[in-house]
């Protein structure tokens, strides 16, 4: 059966079972994914309909928040020194038609301010679409990114404990630094989200091949910016083209207005576009169970590693996805090292090398170089314009970033065609950097 036909079959099999207008039974609690009701402590019961200005996180997140922090984050140890999850609070909105028996959409909003004041822009959207809304306090632009990531995941998991959330319709959104963190979360844990809405700023997908494949298969990425915003150039010239080049479902909105935060109408248009990818995400989840974290908490390390092991084997059947399967086995060995499934994945990788002409390590290097090359080329297109438009003080950091991109290409193989181009580009960039430094 072709991959296209398989996807179509999966789409047919994936049906919505949400009864319109269903009501929640007040005295009993039906846990996410369960058909049986049970009594639970009052603190864990879902909050009723309406806006709740201050909701307390009841327990630390079950997500691997440290993995979600972008690699190489220098603020990591200091940022978390005095952090206590149960001292975290957030705003929440529960729509009037909320039904705990049916998974519901959620918007996780990361404001640029420590005291979010953006609910007015989301009110109409969440009310009309029956979407839950949560926004953490003390996660603004001055908070180190590692801490913002942890706060966001503590709030997300607290919401998953309280309400029945549909991972295919769970959208993380943010503006400015919030957009950067929203992208980091979605690209590190794509199984927990259906899409991301990055406003005025975002982040490129991570280097790990298995994560990039998951992002391509699963996520929708909405990029929003003011037409006259300084941030528009980077989104328009770098991030949007890079995502499209990586076959990620992405769209850019350049909207008119006075405020960087889009109007309710623009937000609703972007939300509807994210929702349109739901059927595709459901179809992928039918084929690959590990692509989605269902209701409740994330799987433990052993279960997740086993799911990657199984999916990797499933992808080995098709020549077009064989390398993807190998990269998933690699992910099991590195991310979940020490589990029984990781040890089996390592055995299978060694067995593959014993019979293959090209080792999985060489395939990994080639994949990484190809992605690094796409990043470097996209950033070069942005840099060509940015060097003309940015103030002199802003140009040196831009050139340094370009050097980092091309250096990664070169590190993966100077003898390749891409490596040779990287060498030439680096010579010119370093000369430009010396010129800028000399004033």
Short mmCIF file of C-alpha atoms in Angstrom, two decimals:
data_model
loop_
_atom_site.label_atom_id
_atom_site.label_comp_id
_atom_site.label_asym_id
_atom_site.label_seq_id
_atom_site.Cartn_x
_atom_site.Cartn_y
_atom_site.Cartn_z
CA UNK A 1 0.00 0.00 0.00
CA UNK A 2 1.43 3.42 -0.94
CA UNK A 3 2.14 6.01 1.73
CA UNK A 4 -0.53 8.29 0.20
CA UNK A 5 -3.16 5.57 0.27
CA UNK A 6 -2.20 4.68 3.86
CA UNK A 7 -2.66 8.29 4.96
CA UNK A 8 -6.09 8.38 3.28
CA UNK A 9 -7.12 5.19 5.06
CA UNK A 10 -5.96 6.67 8.34
CA UNK A 11 -8.01 9.80 7.69
CA UNK A 12 -11.10 7.68 7.16
CA UNK A 13 -10.43 5.75 10.35
CA UNK A 14 -9.96 8.96 12.36
CA UNK A 15 -13.38 10.27 13.30
CA UNK A 16 -14.57 12.76 15.87
CA UNK A 17 -16.65 11.32 18.67
CA UNK A 18 -17.44 14.58 20.46
CA UNK A 19 -21.20 14.83 21.03
CA UNK A 20 -22.41 18.37 20.38
CA UNK A 21 -23.57 20.17 23.48
CA UNK A 22 -22.50 17.36 25.84
CA UNK A 23 -22.60 18.33 29.52
CA UNK A 24 -20.06 17.61 32.26
CA UNK A 25 -21.29 15.68 35.31
CA UNK A 26 -20.61 17.92 38.27
CA UNK A 27 -20.20 15.59 41.28
CA UNK A 28 -17.94 13.05 39.60
CA UNK A 29 -14.65 13.39 37.77
CA UNK A 30 -13.94 11.48 34.56
CA UNK A 31 -10.19 11.30 34.09
CA UNK A 32 -8.77 12.08 30.64
CA UNK A 33 -8.95 9.04 28.42
CA UNK A 34 -11.12 7.15 30.93
CA UNK A 35 -14.74 6.04 30.72
CA UNK A 36 -15.06 5.57 34.48
CA UNK A 37 -15.70 8.33 36.98
CA UNK A 38 -13.81 8.64 40.26
CA UNK A 39 -13.61 10.98 43.19
CA UNK A 40 -10.47 13.11 43.31
CA UNK A 41 -9.12 15.79 45.65
CA UNK A 42 -10.92 19.12 45.10
CA UNK A 43 -7.70 20.82 44.01
CA UNK A 44 -7.45 18.56 40.95
CA UNK A 45 -11.02 18.96 39.77
CA UNK A 46 -11.36 21.03 36.60
CA UNK A 47 -12.21 24.66 37.26
CA UNK A 48 -15.64 25.74 36.07
CA UNK A 49 -16.45 27.90 33.04
CA UNK A 50 -15.22 31.47 32.90
CA UNK A 51 -11.98 33.41 33.37
CA UNK A 52 -9.81 32.56 36.39
CA UNK A 53 -7.24 35.27 37.13
CA UNK A 54 -4.94 33.23 39.38
CA UNK A 55 -4.62 29.45 39.24
CA UNK A 56 -1.87 27.66 41.17
CA UNK A 57 0.30 24.91 39.71
CA UNK A 58 -0.26 21.89 41.96
CA UNK A 59 2.73 19.69 41.06
CA UNK A 60 5.93 19.72 38.99
CA UNK A 61 5.61 18.97 35.30
CA UNK A 62 5.94 15.40 34.09
CA UNK A 63 7.47 16.62 30.81
CA UNK A 64 11.24 16.53 30.33
CA UNK A 65 11.63 20.29 30.63
CA UNK A 66 15.44 20.14 30.62
CA UNK A 67 15.36 18.48 27.20
CA UNK A 68 13.08 21.24 25.93
CA UNK A 69 15.58 23.98 26.89
CA UNK A 70 17.49 24.85 23.69
CA UNK A 71 20.93 23.18 23.69
CA UNK A 72 23.82 25.34 24.83
CA UNK A 73 21.68 27.61 27.00
CA UNK A 74 24.22 29.29 29.28
CA UNK A 75 21.62 30.58 31.75
CA UNK A 76 20.40 27.11 32.68
CA UNK A 77 21.89 26.57 36.22
CA UNK A 78 21.47 30.13 37.48
CA UNK A 79 17.97 30.49 36.05
CA UNK A 80 16.62 27.52 38.01
CA UNK A 81 18.43 28.04 41.33
CA UNK A 82 15.45 29.38 43.30
CA UNK A 83 12.58 28.02 41.19
CA UNK A 84 9.70 26.19 42.92
CA UNK A 85 7.01 24.81 40.56
CA UNK A 86 4.18 25.03 43.10
CA UNK A 87 4.79 28.76 43.47
CA UNK A 88 3.85 29.25 39.82
CA UNK A 89 0.51 30.82 38.92
CA UNK A 90 -1.33 31.34 35.67
CA UNK A 91 -4.48 32.77 34.13
CA UNK A 92 -7.04 30.32 32.78
CA UNK A 93 -10.22 30.45 30.74
CA UNK A 94 -12.70 27.58 30.53
CA UNK A 95 -15.35 27.85 27.78
CA UNK A 96 -19.00 27.48 28.71
CA UNK A 97 -19.51 24.30 26.69
CA UNK A 98 -16.53 22.46 28.19
CA UNK A 99 -17.12 18.69 28.37
CA UNK A 100 -14.55 16.72 30.34
CA UNK A 101 -15.37 13.48 28.52
CA UNK A 102 -14.14 14.92 25.23
CA UNK A 103 -10.60 16.20 24.52
CA UNK A 104 -10.66 19.98 24.10
CA UNK A 105 -8.45 22.55 22.30
CA UNK A 106 -6.03 24.63 24.37
CA UNK A 107 -4.03 27.82 23.77
CA UNK A 108 -0.90 28.12 25.93
CA UNK A 109 -0.04 31.82 25.72
CA UNK A 110 3.45 33.10 26.60
CA UNK A 111 3.26 36.84 27.05
CA UNK A 112 6.22 39.18 26.73
CA UNK A 113 5.19 40.62 30.11
CA UNK A 114 5.44 39.02 33.54
CA UNK A 115 1.85 40.13 34.25
CA UNK A 116 -0.07 39.09 31.11
CA UNK A 117 -2.67 41.58 29.93
CA UNK A 118 -3.54 39.99 26.59
CA UNK A 119 -6.70 38.03 27.38
CA UNK A 120 -8.90 40.63 25.69
CA UNK A 121 -7.35 39.68 22.33
CA UNK A 122 -8.08 35.98 22.88
CA UNK A 123 -11.51 36.18 24.50
CA UNK A 124 -13.68 36.10 21.37
CA UNK A 125 -11.59 33.38 19.71
CA UNK A 126 -11.60 31.03 22.71
CA UNK A 127 -15.30 31.61 23.39
CA UNK A 128 -16.32 31.00 19.79
CA UNK A 129 -14.13 27.92 19.27
CA UNK A 130 -14.59 26.44 22.75
CA UNK A 131 -10.87 26.60 23.46
CA UNK A 132 -9.25 26.53 26.89
CA UNK A 133 -6.68 29.27 27.52
CA UNK A 134 -3.77 29.42 29.97
CA UNK A 135 -1.11 32.12 30.40
CA UNK A 136 1.64 31.89 33.04
CA UNK A 137 2.77 34.78 35.20
CA UNK A 138 6.44 35.70 35.64
CA UNK A 139 7.50 34.35 32.23
CA UNK A 140 8.15 37.63 30.41
CA UNK A 141 10.99 38.90 28.28
CA UNK A 142 13.37 39.53 31.20
CA UNK A 143 13.09 35.95 32.49
CA UNK A 144 15.91 33.57 31.34
CA UNK A 145 14.73 31.22 28.63
CA UNK A 146 15.42 28.05 30.65
CA UNK A 147 13.09 29.33 33.35
CA UNK A 148 10.42 30.35 30.82
CA UNK A 149 10.51 26.83 29.37
CA UNK A 150 10.09 25.26 32.80
CA UNK A 151 7.26 27.61 33.80
CA UNK A 152 5.43 26.97 30.53
CA UNK A 153 5.66 23.18 30.91
CA UNK A 154 4.60 23.32 34.56
CA UNK A 155 1.51 25.27 33.48
CA UNK A 156 0.84 23.01 30.50
CA UNK A 157 0.99 19.86 32.60
CA UNK A 158 -1.15 21.41 35.34
CA UNK A 159 -3.72 22.16 32.65
CA UNK A 160 -3.50 18.58 31.40
CA UNK A 161 -4.16 17.36 34.94
CA UNK A 162 -7.21 19.60 35.35
CA UNK A 163 -8.79 19.37 31.89
CA UNK A 164 -9.05 16.86 29.08
CA UNK A 165 -6.82 18.40 26.40
CA UNK A 166 -6.51 17.28 22.79
CA UNK A 167 -2.80 17.24 21.88
CA UNK A 168 -3.75 17.60 18.21
CA UNK A 169 -5.42 20.92 19.10
CA UNK A 170 -2.98 22.16 21.73
CA UNK A 171 -1.34 25.33 20.44
CA UNK A 172 1.55 27.18 22.07
CA UNK A 173 1.69 30.86 21.20
CA UNK A 174 3.83 33.79 22.21
CA UNK A 175 5.03 37.25 21.23
CA UNK A 176 8.65 38.41 21.09
CA UNK A 177 10.66 36.31 23.53
CA UNK A 178 7.43 34.42 24.14
CA UNK A 179 7.35 33.51 20.43
CA UNK A 180 10.93 32.25 20.65
CA UNK A 181 10.08 30.09 23.67
CA UNK A 182 6.85 28.88 22.05
CA UNK A 183 8.87 27.70 19.04
CA UNK A 184 11.44 26.03 21.30
CA UNK A 185 8.71 24.09 23.11
CA UNK A 186 6.90 22.99 19.96
CA UNK A 187 10.09 21.94 18.16
CA UNK A 188 11.45 20.03 21.20
CA UNK A 189 8.15 18.33 22.16
CA UNK A 190 6.10 18.22 18.95
CA UNK A 191 4.17 15.21 20.26
CA UNK A 192 2.49 17.48 22.84
CA UNK A 193 1.32 20.16 20.42
CA UNK A 194 -0.64 20.57 17.23
CA UNK A 195 0.97 23.85 16.26
CA UNK A 196 2.71 27.02 17.26
CA UNK A 197 1.84 30.69 16.78
CA UNK A 198 5.03 32.79 16.88
CA UNK A 199 4.39 36.54 16.88
CA UNK A 200 7.22 38.94 15.96
CA UNK A 201 9.91 36.34 16.67
CA UNK A 202 10.50 32.62 16.50
CA UNK A 203 13.15 29.94 16.53
CA UNK A 204 14.34 27.46 13.91
CA UNK A 205 13.72 23.71 14.38
CA UNK A 206 16.33 21.79 16.34
CA UNK A 207 19.21 19.82 14.83
CA UNK A 208 17.98 16.34 15.81
CA UNK A 209 16.70 14.59 12.66
CA UNK A 210 13.94 12.69 14.46
CA UNK A 211 12.52 15.91 15.93
CA UNK A 212 12.60 17.69 12.58
CA UNK A 213 10.78 14.77 10.99
CA UNK A 214 8.13 14.89 13.69
CA UNK A 215 7.72 18.65 13.23
CA UNK A 216 7.29 18.13 9.48
CA UNK A 217 4.76 15.32 9.94
CA UNK A 218 2.75 16.93 12.70
CA UNK A 219 2.97 20.66 13.36
CA UNK A 220 1.48 23.72 11.75
CA UNK A 221 3.55 26.86 12.30
CA UNK A 222 1.90 30.29 12.09
CA UNK A 223 4.24 33.30 11.95
CA UNK A 224 2.66 36.71 12.55
CA UNK A 225 4.19 40.17 12.32
CA UNK A 226 3.25 43.79 11.80
CA UNK A 227 3.86 44.96 8.25
CA UNK A 228 6.07 47.75 9.58
CA UNK A 229 7.75 45.73 12.35
CA UNK A 230 11.56 45.41 12.48
CA UNK A 231 11.03 41.72 13.24
CA UNK A 232 9.23 41.12 9.97
CA UNK A 233 12.44 40.86 7.95
CA UNK A 234 13.84 37.89 9.89
CA UNK A 235 10.54 36.00 9.84
CA UNK A 236 9.97 36.74 6.15
CA UNK A 237 13.50 36.20 4.84
CA UNK A 238 14.86 33.52 7.20
CA UNK A 239 12.40 31.54 9.29
CA UNK A 240 9.45 31.17 6.89
CA UNK A 241 11.65 30.11 3.91
CA UNK A 242 13.61 27.70 6.14
CA UNK A 243 10.44 26.03 7.39
CA UNK A 244 9.06 25.70 3.89
CA UNK A 245 12.39 24.29 2.66
CA UNK A 246 12.15 21.68 5.43
CA UNK A 247 8.62 20.78 4.24
CA UNK A 248 7.04 22.11 7.45
CA UNK A 249 3.45 23.33 7.17
CA UNK A 250 4.08 27.05 7.76
CA UNK A 251 2.38 30.34 6.89
CA UNK A 252 3.34 33.98 7.42
CA UNK A 253 0.85 36.76 8.24
CA UNK A 254 2.02 40.38 7.85
CA UNK A 255 -0.86 42.33 9.33
CA UNK A 256 -1.66 46.02 9.53
CA UNK A 257 -2.34 47.68 12.85
CA UNK A 258 -0.88 49.71 15.67
CA UNK A 259 -0.02 46.93 18.13
CA UNK A 260 2.41 44.05 17.67
CA UNK A 261 -0.18 41.70 19.18
CA UNK A 262 -2.54 40.99 16.30
CA UNK A 263 -6.20 41.91 16.49
CA UNK A 264 -8.74 39.26 17.52
CA UNK A 265 -9.72 38.85 13.85
CA UNK A 266 -6.14 38.09 12.76
CA UNK A 267 -5.60 35.73 15.70
CA UNK A 268 -8.79 33.89 14.82
CA UNK A 269 -7.74 33.53 11.18
CA UNK A 270 -4.41 32.06 12.26
CA UNK A 271 -6.14 29.79 14.80
CA UNK A 272 -8.53 28.49 12.13
CA UNK A 273 -5.55 27.74 9.90
CA UNK A 274 -3.90 25.78 12.72
CA UNK A 275 -7.14 23.87 13.27
CA UNK A 276 -7.25 22.94 9.57
CA UNK A 277 -4.22 20.68 10.12
CA UNK A 278 -5.99 18.59 12.73
CA UNK A 279 -7.04 15.78 10.36
CA UNK A 280 -3.46 15.39 9.13
CA UNK A 281 -2.17 15.13 12.70
CA UNK A 282 -4.81 12.56 13.57
CA UNK A 283 -3.91 10.50 10.51
CA UNK A 284 -0.21 10.49 11.43
CA UNK A 285 -1.09 9.42 14.99
CA UNK A 286 -3.03 6.45 13.62
CA UNK A 287 0.06 5.33 11.71
CA UNK A 288 2.63 6.22 14.37
CA UNK A 289 1.46 6.05 17.98
CA UNK A 290 4.58 7.77 19.30
CA UNK A 291 3.79 10.94 17.31
CA UNK A 292 1.23 12.13 19.86
CA UNK A 293 1.09 12.34 23.65
CA UNK A 294 -2.52 11.55 24.47
CA UNK A 295 -4.62 12.71 27.39
CA UNK A 296 -2.90 12.52 30.75
CA UNK A 297 0.84 12.70 31.31
CA UNK A 298 3.70 11.90 28.92
CA UNK A 299 4.93 8.28 28.79
CA UNK A 300 7.83 7.23 30.97
CA UNK A 301 11.29 6.84 29.43
CA UNK A 302 10.98 3.10 28.83
CA UNK A 303 7.59 3.42 27.12
CA UNK A 304 8.71 6.32 24.97
CA UNK A 305 11.93 4.59 23.95
CA UNK A 306 9.96 1.45 23.07
CA UNK A 307 7.56 3.50 20.95
CA UNK A 308 10.49 5.02 19.05
CA UNK A 309 12.01 1.55 18.63
CA UNK A 310 8.75 0.22 17.19
CA UNK A 311 8.18 3.20 14.92
CA UNK A 312 11.75 3.01 13.67
CA UNK A 313 11.18 -0.61 12.72
CA UNK A 314 7.92 0.30 11.01
CA UNK A 315 9.66 2.96 8.95
CA UNK A 316 12.41 0.52 7.93
CA UNK A 317 9.91 -1.25 5.69
CA UNK A 318 9.74 1.70 3.29
CA UNK A 319 12.90 2.72 1.43
CA UNK A 320 11.81 6.38 1.50
CA UNK A 321 11.61 6.46 5.31
CA UNK A 322 14.41 4.05 6.23
CA UNK A 323 16.81 6.79 7.28
CA UNK A 324 14.08 8.36 9.41
CA UNK A 325 13.69 5.04 11.20
CA UNK A 326 17.42 4.86 11.87
CA UNK A 327 17.36 8.37 13.30
CA UNK A 328 14.53 7.36 15.63
CA UNK A 329 16.61 4.44 16.89
CA UNK A 330 19.45 6.89 17.42
CA UNK A 331 17.10 9.15 19.41
CA UNK A 332 16.12 6.22 21.62
CA UNK A 333 19.78 5.53 22.43
CA UNK A 334 20.70 9.16 23.19
CA UNK A 335 17.56 10.59 24.77
CA UNK A 336 16.54 7.50 26.73
CA UNK A 337 19.94 5.98 27.39
CA UNK A 338 19.85 3.13 29.90
CA UNK A 339 16.39 1.81 29.07
CA UNK A 340 15.94 -1.70 27.70
CA UNK A 341 14.50 -0.28 24.46
CA UNK A 342 17.54 2.00 24.06
CA UNK A 343 19.86 -0.99 24.39
CA UNK A 344 17.85 -2.85 21.75
CA UNK A 345 17.95 0.19 19.48
CA UNK A 346 21.72 0.30 19.83
CA UNK A 347 21.94 -3.41 18.95
CA UNK A 348 19.84 -2.84 15.84
CA UNK A 349 21.95 0.12 14.76
CA UNK A 350 25.11 -1.97 15.05
CA UNK A 351 23.43 -4.76 13.10
CA UNK A 352 22.48 -2.26 10.41
CA UNK A 353 26.08 -1.08 10.09
CA UNK A 354 27.27 -4.66 9.74
CA UNK A 355 25.22 -5.17 6.58
CA UNK A 356 25.00 -1.66 5.07
CA UNK A 357 27.46 0.06 2.76
CA UNK A 358 26.81 3.43 4.41
CA UNK A 359 26.74 3.52 8.21
CA UNK A 360 23.93 5.16 10.13
CA UNK A 361 26.49 7.63 11.53
CA UNK A 362 27.33 8.77 8.01
CA UNK A 363 23.64 9.12 7.18
CA UNK A 364 23.21 11.19 10.34
CA UNK A 365 26.13 13.43 9.42
CA UNK A 366 24.80 13.95 5.90
CA UNK A 367 21.32 14.78 7.21
CA UNK A 368 22.72 17.23 9.73
CA UNK A 369 24.87 18.93 7.10
CA UNK A 370 21.92 19.24 4.75
CA UNK A 371 19.81 20.91 7.44
CA UNK A 372 22.67 23.17 8.53
CA UNK A 373 23.12 24.17 4.88
CA UNK A 374 19.43 25.06 4.58
CA UNK A 375 19.71 27.18 7.71
CA UNK A 376 22.85 28.91 6.48
CA UNK A 377 21.41 29.65 3.04
CA UNK A 378 18.17 31.02 4.50
CA UNK A 379 20.09 33.19 6.96
CA UNK A 380 22.35 34.45 4.16
CA UNK A 381 19.27 35.66 2.26
CA UNK A 382 18.15 37.51 5.38
CA UNK A 383 21.63 38.87 6.06
CA UNK A 384 21.96 40.38 2.58
CA UNK A 385 19.06 42.71 3.34
CA UNK A 386 19.63 43.12 7.09
CA UNK A 387 23.18 44.47 6.65
CA UNK A 388 21.77 47.29 4.53
CA UNK A 389 18.83 48.08 6.80
CA UNK A 390 20.17 47.56 10.33
CA UNK A 391 22.10 50.12 12.33
CA UNK A 392 25.88 49.69 12.49
CA UNK A 393 25.80 48.38 16.07
CA UNK A 394 23.44 45.57 15.05
CA UNK A 395 25.47 44.30 12.10
CA UNK A 396 28.31 42.56 13.95
CA UNK A 397 26.01 40.12 15.86
CA UNK A 398 24.26 39.28 12.60
CA UNK A 399 27.55 38.40 10.90
CA UNK A 400 28.61 36.31 13.90
CA UNK A 401 25.37 34.34 13.66
CA UNK A 402 25.96 33.73 9.96
CA UNK A 403 29.49 32.51 10.75
CA UNK A 404 28.04 30.04 13.28
CA UNK A 405 25.61 28.69 10.66
CA UNK A 406 28.26 28.15 7.99
CA UNK A 407 30.74 26.75 10.52
CA UNK A 408 28.26 24.00 11.37
CA UNK A 409 27.99 23.16 7.66
CA UNK A 410 31.76 22.94 7.39
CA UNK A 411 32.11 20.83 10.54
CA UNK A 412 29.96 18.10 9.01
CA UNK A 413 32.37 17.61 6.12
CA UNK A 414 34.65 20.17 4.49
CA UNK A 415 35.25 17.80 1.58
CA UNK A 416 31.63 17.85 0.45
CA UNK A 417 30.18 20.35 -2.03
CA UNK A 418 28.30 22.05 0.81
CA UNK A 419 31.44 22.08 2.94
CA UNK A 420 33.43 23.72 0.15
CA UNK A 421 30.81 26.44 -0.22
CA UNK A 422 30.83 26.96 3.53
CA UNK A 423 34.60 27.50 3.48
CA UNK A 424 34.29 30.25 0.86
CA UNK A 425 31.39 31.89 2.67
CA UNK A 426 33.28 31.86 5.96
CA UNK A 427 36.28 33.61 4.43
CA UNK A 428 34.06 36.46 3.23
CA UNK A 429 32.09 36.67 6.49
CA UNK A 430 35.22 36.78 8.62
CA UNK A 431 36.59 39.56 6.45
CA UNK A 432 33.32 41.44 6.88
CA UNK A 433 33.45 40.92 10.63
CA UNK A 434 37.00 42.31 10.75
CA UNK A 435 35.85 45.34 8.76
CA UNK A 436 32.94 45.97 11.12
CA UNK A 437 35.14 45.55 14.18
CA UNK A 438 37.64 48.04 12.76
CA UNK A 439 34.88 50.63 12.49
#
